[in-house]
Tab-separated table of C-alpha atoms in Angstrom:
chain	number	residue	atom	x	y	z
A	21	PHE	CA	-15.143	27.290	2.984
A	22	ILE	CA	-14.038	29.563	0.181
A	23	SER	CA	-15.257	32.916	-0.868
A	24	ARG	CA	-18.002	32.965	-3.442
A	25	PRO	CA	-16.876	33.954	-6.958
A	26	SER	CA	-18.465	37.047	-8.377
A	27	THR	CA	-21.017	36.773	-11.168
A	28	GLY	CA	-19.593	35.992	-14.557
A	29	GLU	CA	-16.339	34.498	-13.388
A	30	GLY	CA	-15.049	31.331	-14.999
A	31	ILE	CA	-15.170	27.772	-13.825
A	32	SER	CA	-12.736	26.230	-11.397
A	33	GLU	CA	-10.780	23.079	-12.033
A	34	SER	CA	-10.746	20.102	-9.780
A	35	THR	CA	-8.958	16.875	-10.246
A	36	LEU	CA	-9.994	13.484	-9.141
A	37	SER	CA	-7.629	10.664	-9.296
A	38	VAL	CA	-9.977	8.050	-8.051
A	39	ALA	CA	-11.450	10.054	-5.313
A	40	ILE	CA	-12.522	13.541	-5.761
A	41	SER	CA	-11.534	16.404	-3.605
A	42	THR	CA	-14.192	17.864	-1.467
A	43	MET	CA	-15.167	20.247	1.252
A	44	GLY	CA	-18.293	20.867	3.224
A	45	SER	CA	-18.102	23.994	5.345
A	46	SER	CA	-18.940	27.464	4.149
A	47	SER	CA	-16.728	29.321	6.603
A	48	SER	CA	-13.910	31.068	4.774
A	49	ILE	CA	-10.317	30.118	5.534
A	50	MET	CA	-8.737	32.077	2.674
A	51	SER	CA	-8.988	35.551	1.357
A	52	PRO	CA	-11.524	36.008	-1.458
A	53	GLY	CA	-8.871	37.818	-3.430
A	54	PHE	CA	-6.767	34.694	-3.978
A	55	PHE	CA	-8.446	33.042	-6.966
A	56	SER	CA	-11.774	33.131	-8.694
A	57	HIS	CA	-12.511	29.413	-8.840
A	58	LEU	CA	-12.593	26.312	-6.760
A	59	VAL	CA	-10.203	23.611	-7.879
A	60	MET	CA	-10.349	20.056	-6.719
A	61	VAL	CA	-7.856	17.351	-7.386
A	62	ALA	CA	-8.309	13.888	-6.080
A	63	SER	CA	-6.905	10.474	-6.338
A	64	ILE	CA	-8.269	7.323	-4.777
A	65	MET	CA	-6.450	4.224	-3.769
A	66	LEU	CA	-9.250	1.722	-3.580
A	67	SER	CA	-9.556	-0.543	-0.611
A	68	PRO	CA	-10.291	-4.247	-1.170
A	69	SER	CA	-13.593	-3.567	0.556
A	70	LEU	CA	-16.454	-2.712	-1.791
A	71	GLY	CA	-18.086	-0.723	0.967
A	72	LYS	CA	-15.063	1.513	1.288
A	73	MET	CA	-14.974	1.939	-2.462
A	74	ILE	CA	-18.617	3.005	-2.512
A	75	SER	CA	-18.077	5.452	0.319
A	76	LYS	CA	-15.373	7.162	-1.725
A	77	PHE	CA	-17.493	7.491	-4.833
A	78	ALA	CA	-20.318	8.731	-2.624
A	79	ILE	CA	-18.119	11.742	-1.919
A	80	ILE	CA	-18.336	12.664	-5.584
A	81	TYR	CA	-22.112	12.564	-5.729
A	82	SER	CA	-22.833	14.118	-2.346
A	83	VAL	CA	-20.287	16.908	-2.086
A	84	PHE	CA	-19.917	18.519	-5.482
A	85	PRO	CA	-23.620	19.121	-6.139
A	86	GLY	CA	-23.800	20.767	-2.714
A	87	ILE	CA	-20.907	23.063	-3.560
A	88	ALA	CA	-22.479	23.907	-6.906
A	89	GLU	CA	-25.835	24.648	-5.281
A	90	ALA	CA	-24.040	27.026	-2.936
A	91	GLY	CA	-23.047	29.039	-5.998
A	92	TYR	CA	-19.498	27.912	-6.665
A	93	PHE	CA	-17.969	26.888	-9.969
A	94	VAL	CA	-16.315	23.485	-9.813
A	95	ASP	CA	-14.181	21.560	-12.271
A	96	ILE	CA	-13.668	17.899	-11.441
A	97	PHE	CA	-10.653	16.054	-12.801
A	98	PHE	CA	-11.294	12.390	-12.232
A	99	ARG	CA	-8.822	9.556	-12.570
A	100	ASP	CA	-9.376	6.071	-11.252
A	101	TRP	CA	-6.155	4.114	-11.394
A	102	GLU	CA	-7.614	0.770	-10.391
A	103	VAL	CA	-11.113	0.254	-11.802
A	104	GLY	CA	-12.866	0.940	-15.072
A	105	ARG	CA	-15.176	3.670	-16.250
A	106	GLN	CA	-18.284	1.760	-15.252
A	107	CYS	CA	-17.662	2.712	-11.616
A	108	ILE	CA	-18.479	6.379	-12.123
A	109	ASP	CA	-21.620	7.925	-13.583
A	110	ASN	CA	-21.270	11.633	-14.276
A	111	ASN	CA	-24.798	12.179	-15.619
A	112	GLU	CA	-25.869	13.839	-12.388
A	113	PHE	CA	-23.316	16.575	-12.919
A	114	ASN	CA	-24.975	17.506	-16.212
A	115	LEU	CA	-27.780	19.030	-14.145
A	116	TYR	CA	-25.432	21.759	-12.930
A	117	GLN	CA	-24.161	24.483	-15.229
A	118	ASN	CA	-21.370	25.339	-12.812
A	119	ILE	CA	-19.858	21.831	-12.669
A	120	ARG	CA	-17.542	20.440	-15.316
A	121	PHE	CA	-16.475	16.817	-15.121
A	122	PHE	CA	-13.332	15.564	-16.851
A	123	ASP	CA	-12.784	11.811	-16.731
A	124	PHE	CA	-9.155	10.768	-17.217
A	125	THR	CA	-9.906	7.112	-16.492
A	126	ILE	CA	-8.885	4.547	-19.087
A	127	GLN	CA	-8.696	0.783	-19.068
A	128	PRO	CA	-5.139	-0.095	-18.006
A	129	THR	CA	-2.856	-1.559	-20.652
A	130	ARG	CA	-0.823	-4.708	-20.035
A	131	ARG	CA	2.249	-2.541	-19.626
A	132	GLN	CA	0.524	-0.420	-16.983
A	133	ILE	CA	-0.658	-3.512	-15.118
A	134	PHE	CA	2.869	-4.947	-15.222
A	135	LYS	CA	4.332	-1.640	-13.991
A	136	ARG	CA	1.851	-1.545	-11.109
A	137	ARG	CA	2.764	-5.069	-10.036
A	138	TYR	CA	6.469	-4.380	-10.462
A	139	ASN	CA	6.086	-1.237	-8.378
A	140	ARG	CA	4.407	-3.237	-5.658
A	141	LEU	CA	7.236	-5.794	-5.736
A	142	LEU	CA	9.849	-3.046	-5.356
A	143	ASN	CA	7.843	-1.544	-2.505
A	144	GLY	CA	7.740	-4.912	-0.771
A	145	LEU	CA	11.512	-5.348	-1.060
A	146	ALA	CA	12.148	-1.819	0.202
A	147	ILE	CA	9.884	-2.426	3.183
A	148	LEU	CA	11.536	-5.781	3.912
A	149	PHE	CA	15.025	-4.275	3.959
A	150	ARG	CA	13.835	-1.011	5.550
A	151	LEU	CA	14.980	1.103	2.632
A	152	PRO	CA	13.413	4.391	1.516
A	153	ARG	CA	11.669	4.362	-1.832
A	154	ASN	CA	10.312	7.720	-2.798
A	155	GLU	CA	9.070	8.398	-6.305
A	156	GLU	CA	9.231	11.900	-7.745
A	157	PRO	CA	5.838	13.672	-8.090
A	158	ASN	CA	6.203	13.967	-11.879
A	159	ASP	CA	6.775	10.212	-12.075
A	160	ILE	CA	3.693	9.508	-9.960
A	161	ILE	CA	1.373	11.551	-12.184
A	162	ASP	CA	1.752	10.782	-15.882
A	163	GLN	CA	2.997	13.748	-17.905
A	164	ARG	CA	0.193	13.264	-20.435
A	165	ILE	CA	-2.337	13.736	-17.624
A	166	LEU	CA	-0.594	16.900	-16.467
A	167	ASN	CA	-0.459	18.286	-20.015
A	168	LYS	CA	-4.172	17.625	-20.562
A	169	THR	CA	-4.986	19.166	-17.189
A	170	LYS	CA	-3.046	22.331	-18.037
A	171	GLU	CA	-4.785	22.483	-21.409
A	172	ILE	CA	-8.198	22.390	-19.726
A	173	ILE	CA	-7.222	24.934	-17.073
A	174	GLY	CA	-5.938	27.389	-19.644
A	175	LYS	CA	-6.038	30.902	-18.194
A	176	SER	CA	-8.682	30.148	-15.581
A	177	GLN	CA	-7.968	31.196	-12.004
A	178	TYR	CA	-8.909	29.343	-8.849
A	179	TYR	CA	-9.402	29.730	-5.150
A	180	CYS	CA	-7.632	26.467	-4.414
A	181	PHE	CA	-6.759	22.963	-5.527
A	182	VAL	CA	-8.115	20.136	-3.408
A	183	GLY	CA	-6.484	16.720	-3.573
A	184	ILE	CA	-8.260	13.598	-2.334
A	185	GLU	CA	-6.098	10.752	-1.104
A	186	LYS	CA	-2.413	10.414	-1.865
A	187	LYS	CA	-2.306	10.536	-5.662
A	188	GLY	CA	-4.944	13.240	-5.701
A	189	LEU	CA	-2.797	15.278	-3.317
A	190	VAL	CA	0.250	14.834	-5.543
A	191	TRP	CA	-1.776	15.799	-8.623
A	192	ALA	CA	-3.198	18.873	-6.882
A	193	GLY	CA	0.184	19.686	-5.341
A	194	ILE	CA	1.891	19.842	-8.720
A	195	LEU	CA	-0.838	22.157	-10.007
A	196	SER	CA	-0.662	24.248	-6.832
A	197	GLU	CA	3.042	24.860	-7.371
A	198	MET	CA	2.549	25.476	-11.059
A	199	TYR	CA	-0.237	28.061	-10.645
A	200	HIS	CA	0.766	29.437	-7.216
A	201	CYS	CA	-2.630	28.510	-5.872
A	202	PRO	CA	-3.538	27.317	-2.319
A	203	LEU	CA	-3.626	23.560	-1.779
A	204	ILE	CA	-5.965	21.510	0.427
A	205	TYR	CA	-5.577	17.832	1.324
A	206	HIS	CA	-8.710	15.705	1.727
A	207	SER	CA	-7.901	12.361	3.318
A	208	LEU	CA	-10.669	9.759	3.308
A	209	GLU	CA	-8.840	6.802	4.792
A	210	LEU	CA	-5.626	6.406	6.768
A	211	TYR	CA	-2.906	4.722	4.745
A	212	THR	CA	0.142	4.924	7.002
A	213	ARG	CA	3.332	2.889	7.199
A	214	ASP	CA	1.747	0.320	9.501
A	215	HIS	CA	-1.185	-0.301	7.120
A	216	PRO	CA	-1.317	-3.967	5.948
A	217	GLY	CA	-1.428	-2.786	2.327
A	218	VAL	CA	1.524	-0.430	2.603
A	219	ASP	CA	3.245	-2.142	-0.345
A	220	ARG	CA	0.619	-0.540	-2.609
A	221	PHE	CA	1.556	3.039	-1.733
A	222	TYR	CA	4.973	2.973	-0.038
A	223	HIS	CA	6.531	4.894	-2.943
A	224	LEU	CA	4.004	7.727	-2.490
A	225	LEU	CA	4.747	8.539	1.149
A	226	ASP	CA	7.498	11.107	0.584
A	227	ALA	CA	5.437	13.058	-1.963
A	228	GLU	CA	2.401	12.892	0.333
A	229	SER	CA	4.402	14.342	3.210
A	230	LYS	CA	5.892	17.066	1.004
A	231	TYR	CA	2.565	18.351	-0.265
A	232	HIS	CA	0.690	17.887	2.996
A	233	LYS	CA	3.210	20.250	4.627
A	234	GLN	CA	2.419	22.785	1.900
A	235	ALA	CA	-1.355	22.456	2.285
A	236	ALA	CA	-3.342	25.391	3.632
A	237	ALA	CA	-5.815	23.008	5.269
A	238	THR	CA	-6.612	19.340	5.818
A	239	ILE	CA	-10.062	17.781	5.428
A	240	ILE	CA	-10.565	14.558	7.363
A	241	GLN	CA	-13.287	12.622	9.179
A	242	ASP	CA	-12.447	13.258	12.839
A	243	ASP	CA	-9.816	14.515	15.267
A	244	LEU	CA	-8.327	11.065	15.954
A	245	ARG	CA	-7.604	10.484	12.267
A	246	ALA	CA	-6.301	14.028	11.973
A	247	ASP	CA	-3.817	13.498	14.805
A	248	ILE	CA	-2.480	10.294	13.207
A	249	LEU	CA	-2.251	11.758	9.692
A	250	LEU	CA	-0.558	14.990	10.745
A	251	LYS	CA	2.065	13.136	12.783
A	252	HIS	CA	2.598	10.603	9.985
A	253	ASN	CA	3.376	13.378	7.483
A	254	GLY	CA	5.364	15.545	9.895
A	255	VAL	CA	2.854	18.407	9.785
A	256	GLU	CA	3.282	20.422	12.970
A	257	GLN	CA	0.534	23.010	12.483
A	258	ALA	CA	-2.540	22.774	10.291
A	259	ASN	CA	-6.021	24.117	9.710
A	260	VAL	CA	-8.270	21.064	9.994
A	261	LEU	CA	-11.824	20.732	8.670
A	262	TYR	CA	-13.839	17.716	9.780
A	263	TYR	CA	-16.088	16.069	7.196
A	264	PRO	CA	-17.445	12.614	8.229
A	265	ILE	CA	-18.168	10.080	5.491
A	266	CYS	CA	-19.951	6.739	5.446
A	267	VAL	CA	-21.139	4.019	3.106
A	268	TRP	CA	-24.330	4.876	1.227
A	269	GLY	CA	-27.394	3.961	3.206
A	270	ASN	CA	-25.654	4.174	6.591
């Protein structure tokens, strides 16, 4: 998928905002001269279904160790906006010297919970009256998170940033612009305008479309989902990598 870093190079950064970014093929789509690390940025918008939630966290445990075993350096930036720390166990990553895991998850404050509900109310009203409601990327990702991410990245260089799900894409997209590094979008589930829970993410759609158009590649489960997602975000041409996922045990 990306060219192998030479011996002695630093560690890549990857961000996970509920769902971690991921890739499974070893065929190169970018020049090895781009960056020396693999960066992943992901954000998950949890479905009401526990099974879907598990399938997303399964990505973390199944994909990153495989990438590390293939010889890549991976930094994981993890942020779960909707559940607590107990939902992720990073002990497995301690077995790999070339994986660093940074957990940005915190228990939401009352103010954050109120803001989330208020946001959902505004989304609902905008949908009802068919009005656009597009939040700026820097308002979607908290500035404190971005500052801490930049602090961790330091002077490290990367092959790419990979964003999982909408907030992960926005997080990775901001970093991609900041460090002039290739961006990849990993979509686990289709959250389009006709989704019954669209009021949860309506304000993210413009930013998703913006960064998806900038992405060097899209990772998704199959060609049907790819066709829907690309049309939804107005992406006319794209490199698509197919990576099926399922609930653990299936």
